[in-house]
Short mmCIF file of C-alpha atoms in Angstrom, two decimals:
data_model
loop_
_atom_site.label_atom_id
_atom_site.label_comp_id
_atom_site.label_asym_id
_atom_site.label_seq_id
_atom_site.Cartn_x
_atom_site.Cartn_y
_atom_site.Cartn_z
CA UNK A 221 -0.81 7.03 7.79
CA UNK A 222 -1.01 4.61 10.78
CA UNK A 223 1.49 2.16 8.58
CA UNK A 224 4.01 5.08 7.29
CA UNK A 225 3.39 6.73 11.45
CA UNK A 226 4.57 3.36 12.94
CA UNK A 227 7.44 2.91 10.69
CA UNK A 228 8.50 5.97 10.60
CA UNK A 229 9.23 6.39 14.12
CA UNK A 230 10.13 3.02 15.29
CA UNK A 231 13.36 3.46 12.29
CA UNK A 232 13.92 7.43 13.31
CA UNK A 233 14.49 5.76 17.01
CA UNK A 234 16.35 3.44 15.97
CA UNK A 235 19.07 5.68 14.54
CA UNK A 236 19.45 7.89 17.32
CA UNK A 237 16.66 10.66 16.07
CA UNK A 238 14.28 12.35 19.43
CA UNK A 239 10.66 12.84 18.57
CA UNK A 240 8.29 14.63 20.86
CA UNK A 241 4.70 14.70 20.11
CA UNK A 242 2.65 17.94 20.77
CA UNK A 243 -0.24 18.68 19.54
CA UNK A 244 -2.77 15.00 18.54
CA UNK A 245 -0.96 13.66 15.59
CA UNK A 246 1.58 16.19 15.65
CA UNK A 247 5.14 15.80 16.35
CA UNK A 248 8.66 17.66 16.93
CA UNK A 249 12.04 16.75 16.19
CA UNK A 250 14.45 19.02 17.43
CA UNK A 251 17.84 17.51 16.44
CA UNK A 252 17.68 15.23 13.21
CA UNK A 253 21.10 12.99 13.32
CA UNK A 254 23.85 13.68 10.88
CA UNK A 255 23.54 9.93 9.49
CA UNK A 256 20.36 10.79 8.07
CA UNK A 257 21.27 14.25 6.53
CA UNK A 258 24.84 12.83 5.32
CA UNK A 259 23.04 9.63 3.69
CA UNK A 260 20.01 12.68 2.22
CA UNK A 261 23.49 14.07 0.73
CA UNK A 262 23.82 11.02 -0.75
CA UNK A 263 21.19 10.18 -2.69
CA UNK A 264 20.29 13.17 -3.15
CA UNK A 265 16.58 14.95 -3.45
CA UNK A 266 15.15 17.83 -4.38
CA UNK A 267 14.67 19.22 -1.20
CA UNK A 268 17.39 18.50 1.57
CA UNK A 269 16.47 17.18 4.57
CA UNK A 270 16.72 20.00 7.69
CA UNK A 271 18.83 19.57 10.44
CA UNK A 272 15.07 20.20 13.17
CA UNK A 273 11.50 20.62 12.35
CA UNK A 274 9.61 22.47 14.63
CA UNK A 275 6.23 19.98 13.24
CA UNK A 276 5.42 16.87 11.57
CA UNK A 277 2.76 14.75 10.87
CA UNK A 278 1.79 12.05 8.83
CA UNK A 279 -2.15 13.18 8.74
CA UNK A 280 -2.95 15.81 5.60
CA UNK A 281 -5.61 17.43 7.64
CA UNK A 282 -2.89 17.53 10.58
CA UNK A 283 -0.48 20.33 8.29
CA UNK A 284 -2.78 23.28 9.35
CA UNK A 285 -3.75 23.19 13.06
CA UNK A 286 -5.25 26.61 14.06
CA UNK A 287 -3.06 28.66 16.19
CA UNK A 288 0.20 26.15 15.64
CA UNK A 289 2.84 25.96 13.75
CA UNK A 290 2.49 24.23 10.41
CA UNK A 291 3.51 20.80 9.87
CA UNK A 292 5.75 19.07 7.34
CA UNK A 293 3.25 16.23 5.46
CA UNK A 294 5.42 13.14 5.78
CA UNK A 295 4.88 10.80 3.71
CA UNK A 296 7.23 7.91 1.71
CA UNK A 297 8.87 10.90 -1.03
CA UNK A 298 9.40 12.67 1.61
CA UNK A 299 12.83 13.46 1.38
CA UNK A 300 13.39 12.53 5.87
CA UNK A 301 11.31 9.52 5.00
CA UNK A 302 13.90 8.40 1.65
CA UNK A 303 16.55 8.83 3.43
CA UNK A 304 15.51 7.59 6.83
CA UNK A 305 14.62 4.09 4.59
CA UNK A 306 17.55 4.32 3.31
CA UNK A 307 19.37 3.72 5.83
CA UNK A 308 17.19 0.98 7.49
CA UNK A 309 17.35 -1.23 4.01
CA UNK A 310 20.91 -0.82 3.84
CA UNK A 311 21.44 -2.24 7.76
CA UNK A 312 19.43 -4.85 7.43
CA UNK A 313 18.60 -5.73 4.35
CA UNK A 314 21.18 -8.98 4.15
CA UNK A 315 18.98 -10.13 7.43
CA UNK A 316 16.16 -10.20 4.41
CA UNK A 317 18.12 -12.31 2.30
CA UNK A 318 19.56 -14.57 5.20
CA UNK A 319 15.76 -15.11 6.18
CA UNK A 320 14.19 -15.61 10.08
CA UNK A 321 11.36 -18.12 11.38
CA UNK A 322 7.99 -16.52 12.11
CA UNK A 323 5.08 -17.45 13.70
CA UNK A 324 1.49 -17.26 12.60
CA UNK A 325 -0.46 -16.63 15.69
CA UNK A 326 -4.06 -17.25 13.37
CA UNK A 327 -3.09 -20.77 12.12
CA UNK A 328 -4.01 -23.72 14.38
CA UNK A 329 -3.28 -26.02 11.51
CA UNK A 330 0.28 -27.97 12.13
CA UNK A 331 2.32 -27.28 8.14
CA UNK A 332 4.98 -25.13 8.07
CA UNK A 333 5.35 -22.95 4.61
CA UNK A 334 7.98 -20.68 3.61
CA UNK A 335 6.86 -16.91 2.50
CA UNK A 336 9.42 -15.77 0.35
CA UNK A 337 9.17 -11.16 -0.26
CA UNK A 338 10.10 -10.55 -4.00
CA UNK A 339 10.62 -7.39 -5.08
CA UNK A 340 9.50 -6.06 -8.70
CA UNK A 341 9.72 -2.58 -10.32
CA UNK A 342 8.23 -1.24 -13.47
CA UNK A 343 10.19 1.50 -15.45
CA UNK A 344 8.75 4.37 -18.17
CA UNK A 345 11.25 5.67 -21.12
CA UNK A 346 13.02 9.18 -20.32
CA UNK A 347 12.55 10.91 -24.09
CA UNK A 348 16.27 11.73 -24.31
CA UNK A 349 17.95 9.34 -22.42
CA UNK A 350 18.67 6.03 -22.15
CA UNK A 351 18.03 5.18 -18.62
CA UNK A 352 14.61 4.26 -17.01
CA UNK A 353 13.19 5.32 -14.04
CA UNK A 354 10.62 3.72 -11.99
CA UNK A 355 6.89 4.07 -12.36
CA UNK A 356 5.99 1.50 -9.85
CA UNK A 357 7.22 -0.60 -7.35
CA UNK A 358 5.42 -3.41 -5.62
CA UNK A 359 6.77 -6.39 -2.57
CA UNK A 360 5.19 -9.41 -3.78
CA UNK A 361 4.68 -12.49 -1.39
CA UNK A 362 4.39 -16.05 -2.14
CA UNK A 363 3.95 -19.29 0.25
CA UNK A 364 5.85 -22.78 -0.36
CA UNK A 365 4.79 -25.33 1.22
CA UNK A 366 6.18 -28.94 1.77
CA UNK A 367 4.50 -30.36 -1.42
CA UNK A 368 5.95 -27.92 -3.42
CA UNK A 369 2.17 -25.70 -3.79
CA UNK A 370 2.78 -22.12 -4.53
CA UNK A 371 0.31 -20.23 -3.53
CA UNK A 372 0.05 -15.57 -3.54
CA UNK A 373 0.34 -15.22 -0.14
CA UNK A 374 -1.37 -11.33 -0.49
CA UNK A 375 -0.78 -7.93 0.32
CA UNK A 376 0.93 -7.97 3.28
CA UNK A 377 0.79 -11.10 5.45
CA UNK A 378 4.03 -10.78 7.42
CA UNK A 379 2.31 -7.68 9.20
CA UNK A 380 -0.33 -10.41 10.80
CA UNK A 381 3.05 -12.96 11.66
CA UNK A 382 4.93 -12.92 15.23
CA UNK A 383 8.60 -13.74 15.89
CA UNK A 384 9.55 -16.76 16.85
CA UNK A 385 10.53 -16.73 20.49
CA UNK A 386 13.99 -17.87 20.90
CA UNK A 387 12.76 -20.12 23.38
CA UNK A 388 11.37 -21.59 20.94
CA UNK A 389 13.74 -22.33 18.64
CA UNK A 390 14.73 -26.07 19.32
CA UNK A 391 10.94 -26.74 18.62
CA UNK A 392 11.98 -26.11 15.19
CA UNK A 393 15.33 -27.15 14.18
CA UNK A 394 14.37 -30.84 13.18
CA UNK A 395 12.18 -28.48 10.13
CA UNK A 396 14.68 -26.06 9.41
CA UNK A 397 16.39 -29.45 8.42
CA UNK A 398 14.03 -30.97 5.88
CA UNK A 399 15.14 -31.47 2.45
CA UNK A 400 12.11 -29.25 1.23
CA UNK A 401 14.12 -26.31 2.16
CA UNK A 402 16.99 -26.02 -0.19
CA UNK A 403 17.72 -23.57 -3.17
CA UNK A 404 15.07 -24.43 -5.45
CA UNK A 405 12.84 -22.72 -3.27
CA UNK A 406 13.89 -19.27 -4.64
CA UNK A 407 13.37 -20.61 -7.90
CA UNK A 408 9.81 -22.10 -7.08
CA UNK A 409 8.70 -18.38 -6.22
CA UNK A 410 10.41 -16.33 -9.55
CA UNK A 411 8.53 -18.54 -11.53
CA UNK A 412 5.37 -18.49 -10.11
CA UNK A 413 6.08 -14.64 -9.71
CA UNK A 414 6.99 -14.07 -13.34
CA UNK A 415 4.03 -16.30 -14.20
CA UNK A 416 1.05 -15.19 -12.17
CA UNK A 417 1.95 -11.87 -10.32
CA UNK A 418 4.23 -9.90 -12.70
CA UNK A 419 1.91 -9.97 -15.92
CA UNK A 420 -0.85 -8.45 -13.91
CA UNK A 421 1.84 -5.74 -12.32
CA UNK A 422 2.76 -4.28 -15.23
CA UNK A 423 -0.55 -4.32 -17.23
CA UNK A 424 -1.56 -2.59 -14.16
CA UNK A 425 0.64 -0.03 -14.36
CA UNK A 426 0.29 -0.28 -18.65
CA UNK A 427 -3.63 0.59 -19.04
CA UNK A 428 -3.33 3.22 -15.78
CA UNK A 429 -0.15 4.80 -17.44
CA UNK A 430 -1.61 4.76 -20.71
CA UNK A 431 -4.88 6.23 -19.62
CA UNK A 432 -3.38 8.53 -18.02
CA UNK A 433 -0.73 9.68 -20.85
CA UNK A 434 -3.82 9.76 -23.39
CA UNK A 435 -5.48 12.45 -21.06
CA UNK A 436 -2.57 14.39 -20.87
CA UNK A 437 -1.76 14.30 -24.42
CA UNK A 438 -5.21 15.17 -25.03
CA UNK A 439 -5.77 18.12 -23.00
CA UNK A 440 -2.36 19.45 -24.28
CA UNK A 441 -3.56 19.22 -27.96
CA UNK A 442 -6.07 20.85 -27.49
CA UNK A 443 -4.34 23.87 -25.22
CA UNK A 444 -1.46 24.15 -28.30
CA UNK A 445 -3.95 23.61 -31.30
CA UNK A 446 -5.76 26.18 -30.00
CA UNK A 447 -3.22 29.19 -30.06
CA UNK A 448 -1.19 27.82 -32.91
CA UNK A 449 -4.93 28.56 -34.32
CA UNK A 450 -4.88 31.88 -32.73
CA UNK A 451 -1.73 32.55 -33.50
CA UNK A 452 -1.98 31.57 -37.80
CA UNK A 453 -5.19 33.51 -37.54
CA UNK A 454 -3.40 36.94 -36.04
CA UNK A 455 -0.33 36.38 -38.96
CA UNK A 456 -3.05 36.70 -41.82
CA UNK A 457 -4.85 39.21 -40.30
CA UNK A 458 -1.45 41.28 -39.28
CA UNK A 459 0.21 40.44 -43.16
CA UNK A 460 -3.50 42.03 -44.54
CA UNK A 461 -3.07 45.31 -42.60
CA UNK A 462 0.51 45.59 -43.51
CA UNK A 463 -0.17 45.19 -47.00
CA UNK A 464 -3.05 47.80 -47.44
CA UNK A 465 -0.19 50.59 -45.25
CA UNK A 466 -0.88 50.08 -41.41
CA UNK A 467 1.90 49.89 -39.11
CA UNK A 468 0.04 47.22 -36.67
CA UNK A 469 1.91 47.37 -33.21
CA UNK A 470 2.68 43.61 -33.90
CA UNK A 471 4.51 42.82 -36.95
CA UNK A 472 3.21 39.70 -38.80
CA UNK A 473 7.24 37.67 -38.45
CA UNK A 474 6.14 37.87 -34.03
CA UNK A 475 3.14 36.03 -34.71
CA UNK A 476 4.64 33.26 -37.26
CA UNK A 477 7.49 32.83 -34.92
CA UNK A 478 4.79 32.29 -32.30
CA UNK A 479 3.12 29.55 -34.45
CA UNK A 480 6.54 27.77 -35.19
CA UNK A 481 7.45 28.17 -31.33
CA UNK A 482 4.21 26.71 -30.36
CA UNK A 483 4.17 23.73 -34.11
CA UNK A 484 7.85 22.85 -31.98
CA UNK A 485 6.01 22.58 -28.37
CA UNK A 486 3.48 20.44 -29.60
CA UNK A 487 5.83 17.96 -31.39
CA UNK A 488 8.22 17.81 -28.08
CA UNK A 489 5.50 17.26 -25.77
CA UNK A 490 4.18 14.67 -27.77
CA UNK A 491 7.14 12.96 -27.81
CA UNK A 492 7.81 13.13 -24.85
CA UNK A 493 3.93 11.72 -23.71
CA UNK A 494 4.46 9.17 -26.69
CA UNK A 495 7.51 7.88 -24.51
CA UNK A 496 5.92 7.74 -21.23
CA UNK A 497 3.44 5.39 -22.74
CA UNK A 498 6.17 3.02 -23.20
CA UNK A 499 6.76 1.19 -20.34
CA UNK A 500 8.37 -2.70 -19.33
CA UNK A 501 8.53 -4.69 -17.28
CA UNK A 502 11.99 -5.48 -14.87
CA UNK A 503 12.84 -8.98 -13.70
CA UNK A 504 11.33 -10.21 -9.98
CA UNK A 505 13.84 -10.27 -7.56
CA UNK A 506 13.91 -11.90 -4.43
CA UNK A 507 15.14 -10.16 -1.66
CA UNK A 508 13.67 -12.26 1.77
CA UNK A 509 11.55 -15.02 2.79
CA UNK A 510 11.14 -17.32 6.46
CA UNK A 511 9.56 -19.95 7.92
CA UNK A 512 6.45 -19.52 8.96
CA UNK A 513 5.44 -22.24 11.80
CA UNK A 514 1.47 -22.27 12.65
CA UNK A 515 0.77 -21.26 16.32
CA UNK A 516 -1.02 -25.13 16.08
CA UNK A 517 1.91 -26.95 15.64
CA UNK A 518 4.71 -24.46 18.00
CA UNK A 519 1.56 -25.21 20.23
CA UNK A 520 1.19 -29.54 19.59
CA UNK A 521 4.74 -29.66 20.08
CA UNK A 522 4.22 -27.62 23.66
CA UNK A 523 1.88 -30.58 24.77
CA UNK A 524 -0.45 -27.59 25.15
CA UNK A 525 -4.02 -27.21 24.36
CA UNK A 526 -4.74 -24.70 20.78
CA UNK A 527 -5.94 -21.67 22.28
CA UNK A 528 -9.07 -21.51 19.69
CA UNK A 529 -12.39 -20.71 19.75
CA UNK A 530 -13.39 -24.00 18.97
CA UNK A 531 -11.63 -27.35 19.67
CA UNK A 532 -12.00 -28.74 16.53
CA UNK A 533 -10.68 -27.73 12.90
CA UNK A 534 -13.02 -28.33 10.37
CA UNK A 535 -15.71 -27.46 12.75
CA UNK A 536 -13.59 -23.72 12.93
CA UNK A 537 -13.70 -23.86 9.52
CA UNK A 538 -17.40 -24.02 8.59
CA UNK A 539 -17.92 -21.64 11.17
CA UNK A 540 -16.29 -19.30 8.99
CA UNK A 541 -17.63 -20.09 6.38
CA UNK A 542 -21.14 -20.08 7.49
CA UNK A 543 -20.47 -16.39 8.90
CA UNK A 544 -18.58 -15.62 5.70
CA UNK A 545 -21.78 -16.64 4.03
CA UNK A 546 -24.16 -14.34 6.75
CA UNK A 547 -22.60 -11.58 5.69
CA UNK A 548 -22.83 -11.57 2.09
CA UNK A 549 -26.35 -12.24 2.25
CA UNK A 550 -26.61 -9.50 4.38
CA UNK A 551 -25.02 -7.02 1.72
CA UNK A 552 -26.92 -8.43 -1.17
CA UNK A 553 -30.15 -8.27 0.71
CA UNK A 554 -29.17 -4.16 0.95
CA UNK A 555 -28.09 -4.02 -2.86
CA UNK A 556 -24.01 -4.13 -2.39
CA UNK A 557 -22.14 -7.09 -5.51
CA UNK A 558 -19.30 -8.68 -2.65
CA UNK A 559 -15.86 -10.11 -3.28
CA UNK A 560 -14.39 -12.68 -1.00
CA UNK A 561 -10.91 -11.12 -0.75
CA UNK A 562 -9.71 -12.99 2.62
CA UNK A 563 -7.67 -14.91 0.58
CA UNK A 564 -5.63 -11.93 -0.08
CA UNK A 565 -4.50 -10.83 3.61
CA UNK A 566 -5.04 -7.27 2.60
CA UNK A 567 -6.93 -6.65 5.68
CA UNK A 568 -10.76 -7.48 6.02
CA UNK A 569 -12.58 -10.05 4.33
CA UNK A 570 -15.45 -8.82 1.99
CA UNK A 571 -15.17 -5.59 -0.62
CA UNK A 572 -19.02 -4.44 -1.12
CA UNK A 573 -19.83 -1.89 -3.57
CA UNK A 574 -23.34 -0.43 -4.64
CA UNK A 575 -23.37 2.41 -7.35
CA UNK A 576 -23.11 6.27 -5.61
CA UNK A 577 -21.71 4.54 -2.80
CA UNK A 578 -18.38 4.49 -0.96
CA UNK A 579 -17.16 0.80 -0.62
CA UNK A 580 -16.98 -1.06 1.75
CA UNK A 581 -14.55 -3.02 3.18
CA UNK A 582 -15.69 -5.64 5.41
CA UNK A 583 -13.56 -8.19 8.11
CA UNK A 584 -15.68 -10.62 9.33
CA UNK A 585 -15.57 -12.60 12.18
CA UNK A 586 -16.88 -15.84 13.09
CA UNK A 587 -17.74 -16.83 16.56
CA UNK A 588 -19.14 -20.44 18.00
CA UNK A 589 -22.26 -19.28 20.25
CA UNK A 590 -21.26 -18.30 23.79
CA UNK A 591 -17.28 -17.10 23.08
CA UNK A 592 -16.59 -13.64 25.04
CA UNK A 593 -13.89 -12.92 23.27
CA UNK A 594 -12.38 -12.16 18.80
CA UNK A 595 -8.32 -12.05 18.04
CA UNK A 596 -8.17 -8.83 15.67
CA UNK A 597 -4.49 -9.07 14.01
CA UNK A 598 -2.40 -5.35 13.72
CA UNK A 599 -2.85 -5.63 9.96
CA UNK A 600 -6.79 -5.61 10.51
CA UNK A 601 -6.44 -2.71 13.22
CA UNK A 602 -4.32 -0.10 10.88
CA UNK A 603 -6.60 -0.80 7.43
CA UNK A 604 -9.56 0.24 9.46
CA UNK A 605 -8.05 3.07 11.83
CA UNK A 606 -6.80 4.04 7.62
CA UNK A 607 -9.56 3.63 6.19
CA UNK A 608 -12.04 5.06 8.92
CA UNK A 609 -16.65 4.69 7.18
CA UNK A 610 -15.16 2.38 4.88
CA UNK A 611 -13.96 -0.47 6.93
CA UNK A 612 -16.78 -2.80 9.11
CA UNK A 613 -16.54 -5.24 11.61
CA UNK A 614 -19.44 -7.96 11.04
CA UNK A 615 -19.72 -10.34 14.22
CA UNK A 616 -21.48 -13.26 13.23
CA UNK A 617 -22.46 -16.11 15.84
CA UNK A 618 -22.42 -19.82 15.03
CA UNK A 619 -24.42 -22.51 17.51
CA UNK A 620 -24.10 -26.39 17.14
CA UNK A 621 -26.96 -26.51 14.57
CA UNK A 622 -25.06 -23.45 11.81
CA UNK A 623 -27.99 -21.03 13.75
CA UNK A 624 -26.64 -18.00 13.01
CA UNK A 625 -26.87 -14.60 15.48
CA UNK A 626 -26.31 -11.58 13.11
CA UNK A 627 -24.47 -9.94 11.46
CA UNK A 628 -24.09 -7.04 14.27
CA UNK A 629 -21.67 -4.66 12.49
CA UNK A 630 -19.32 -2.41 14.21
CA UNK A 631 -18.40 0.82 12.52
CA UNK A 632 -14.80 2.33 13.75
CA UNK A 633 -14.39 -0.62 15.56
CA UNK A 634 -10.99 0.27 17.23
CA UNK A 635 -9.82 3.32 18.67
CA UNK A 636 -5.69 4.08 18.60
CA UNK A 637 -2.95 1.37 16.95
CA UNK A 638 -1.02 -1.17 18.67
CA UNK A 639 2.49 -0.65 19.67
CA UNK A 640 4.96 -1.37 17.95
CA UNK A 641 5.55 -5.31 17.70
CA UNK A 642 2.49 -6.70 18.34
CA UNK A 643 1.39 -8.67 16.19
CA UNK A 644 -2.62 -9.17 17.04
CA UNK A 645 -4.84 -8.10 19.73
CA UNK A 646 -7.78 -9.62 21.68
CA UNK A 647 -11.03 -7.19 21.95
CA UNK A 648 -14.23 -7.79 24.43
CA UNK A 649 -17.03 -9.14 22.20
CA UNK A 650 -19.69 -7.78 24.81
CA UNK A 651 -17.90 -4.29 24.44
CA UNK A 652 -18.49 -4.50 20.35
CA UNK A 653 -21.11 -5.64 20.40
CA UNK A 654 -22.75 -2.63 22.54
CA UNK A 655 -20.93 -0.43 19.65
CA UNK A 656 -22.94 -2.37 17.01
CA UNK A 657 -25.50 -0.91 14.99
CA UNK A 658 -27.60 -1.30 11.85
CA UNK A 659 -26.05 -1.31 8.51
#
């Protein structure tokens, strides 16, 4: 909900909307701009966009608050969100294709790369119609460097990047003219996505859809078969009663028609559900791209020192590796299974599992002994707020001899999301560690 709220509030205001907070987490919209209502009329929908909303919210538990008006829950499928999103995409789609230059504040290296955004959809059959409707749509991100190496960039890497200040554009002009930044990048990204990312997405949706449809199909067969057996049995009993000279309230032909209706219904529902099992993969499409410049390279070209807790890049990497291992060792000692997901850039570094307990998502921060601050990305903060108790911040101190102090676990480390446009926030370690607990 925090990601949804951040996007909606900024997009709605950019379209002339006015959103005013009332109760905590709840807002009033006194007037929805005509351009949004007209777009809703064009794209259509079951429920229309209203001229005003007494209350809206983004979290389910805030829909009903005692003594206050009921709120409309805004989510990706809400007509107001759909109209706003469509307008924003129409206005900015060309800018996505045009591309931009972004800065990675967490990368102290000097190797630029290109981030390519790819749209991939999986569609399902609609019984009795030729078209196929989208059942799953996913944004996928691919990174390509000057050597032609292509990797999966994670789920939302753009959230941790910052715009390049206009005053620094002269620092990257030579990079923009390099020969590897050419039209073949798009084809490289599509080839990688078609080979690595698209099959994974398709298989995931296919298996989930088949399980879902099979479950419904089993329930439908069970229910309708019972109905058919019931009315079949009634038909035989009523026929016997008529032959015996009785006049039952329900005639045998009525029961027979009911059996035929149930059989036709079962056949129809089976065809509809079997059609839903068949999904196809649409070709991936490039929708945007950006040149990503490391903060370390910019600092180097400005003649500045790289703002990092360790001046040595190899040492910094070693500290991060030691911190990750320390956290995984602690998790294993507590009976958890762990998975390193740092490369996926999903908002945390380690997924920790234990049967019968809620999964833990752990963000690991390794610091050289004596450091007083840590830098946390907007993505990490938003995921922490969204997941509440599932999210843990683990701070590990490493001295010159690789001795470890920690991990120190902090539950619910952040109280509020960063302002729009803020890519990262520095936190005081002493303040965080005062709230550390044994987990």
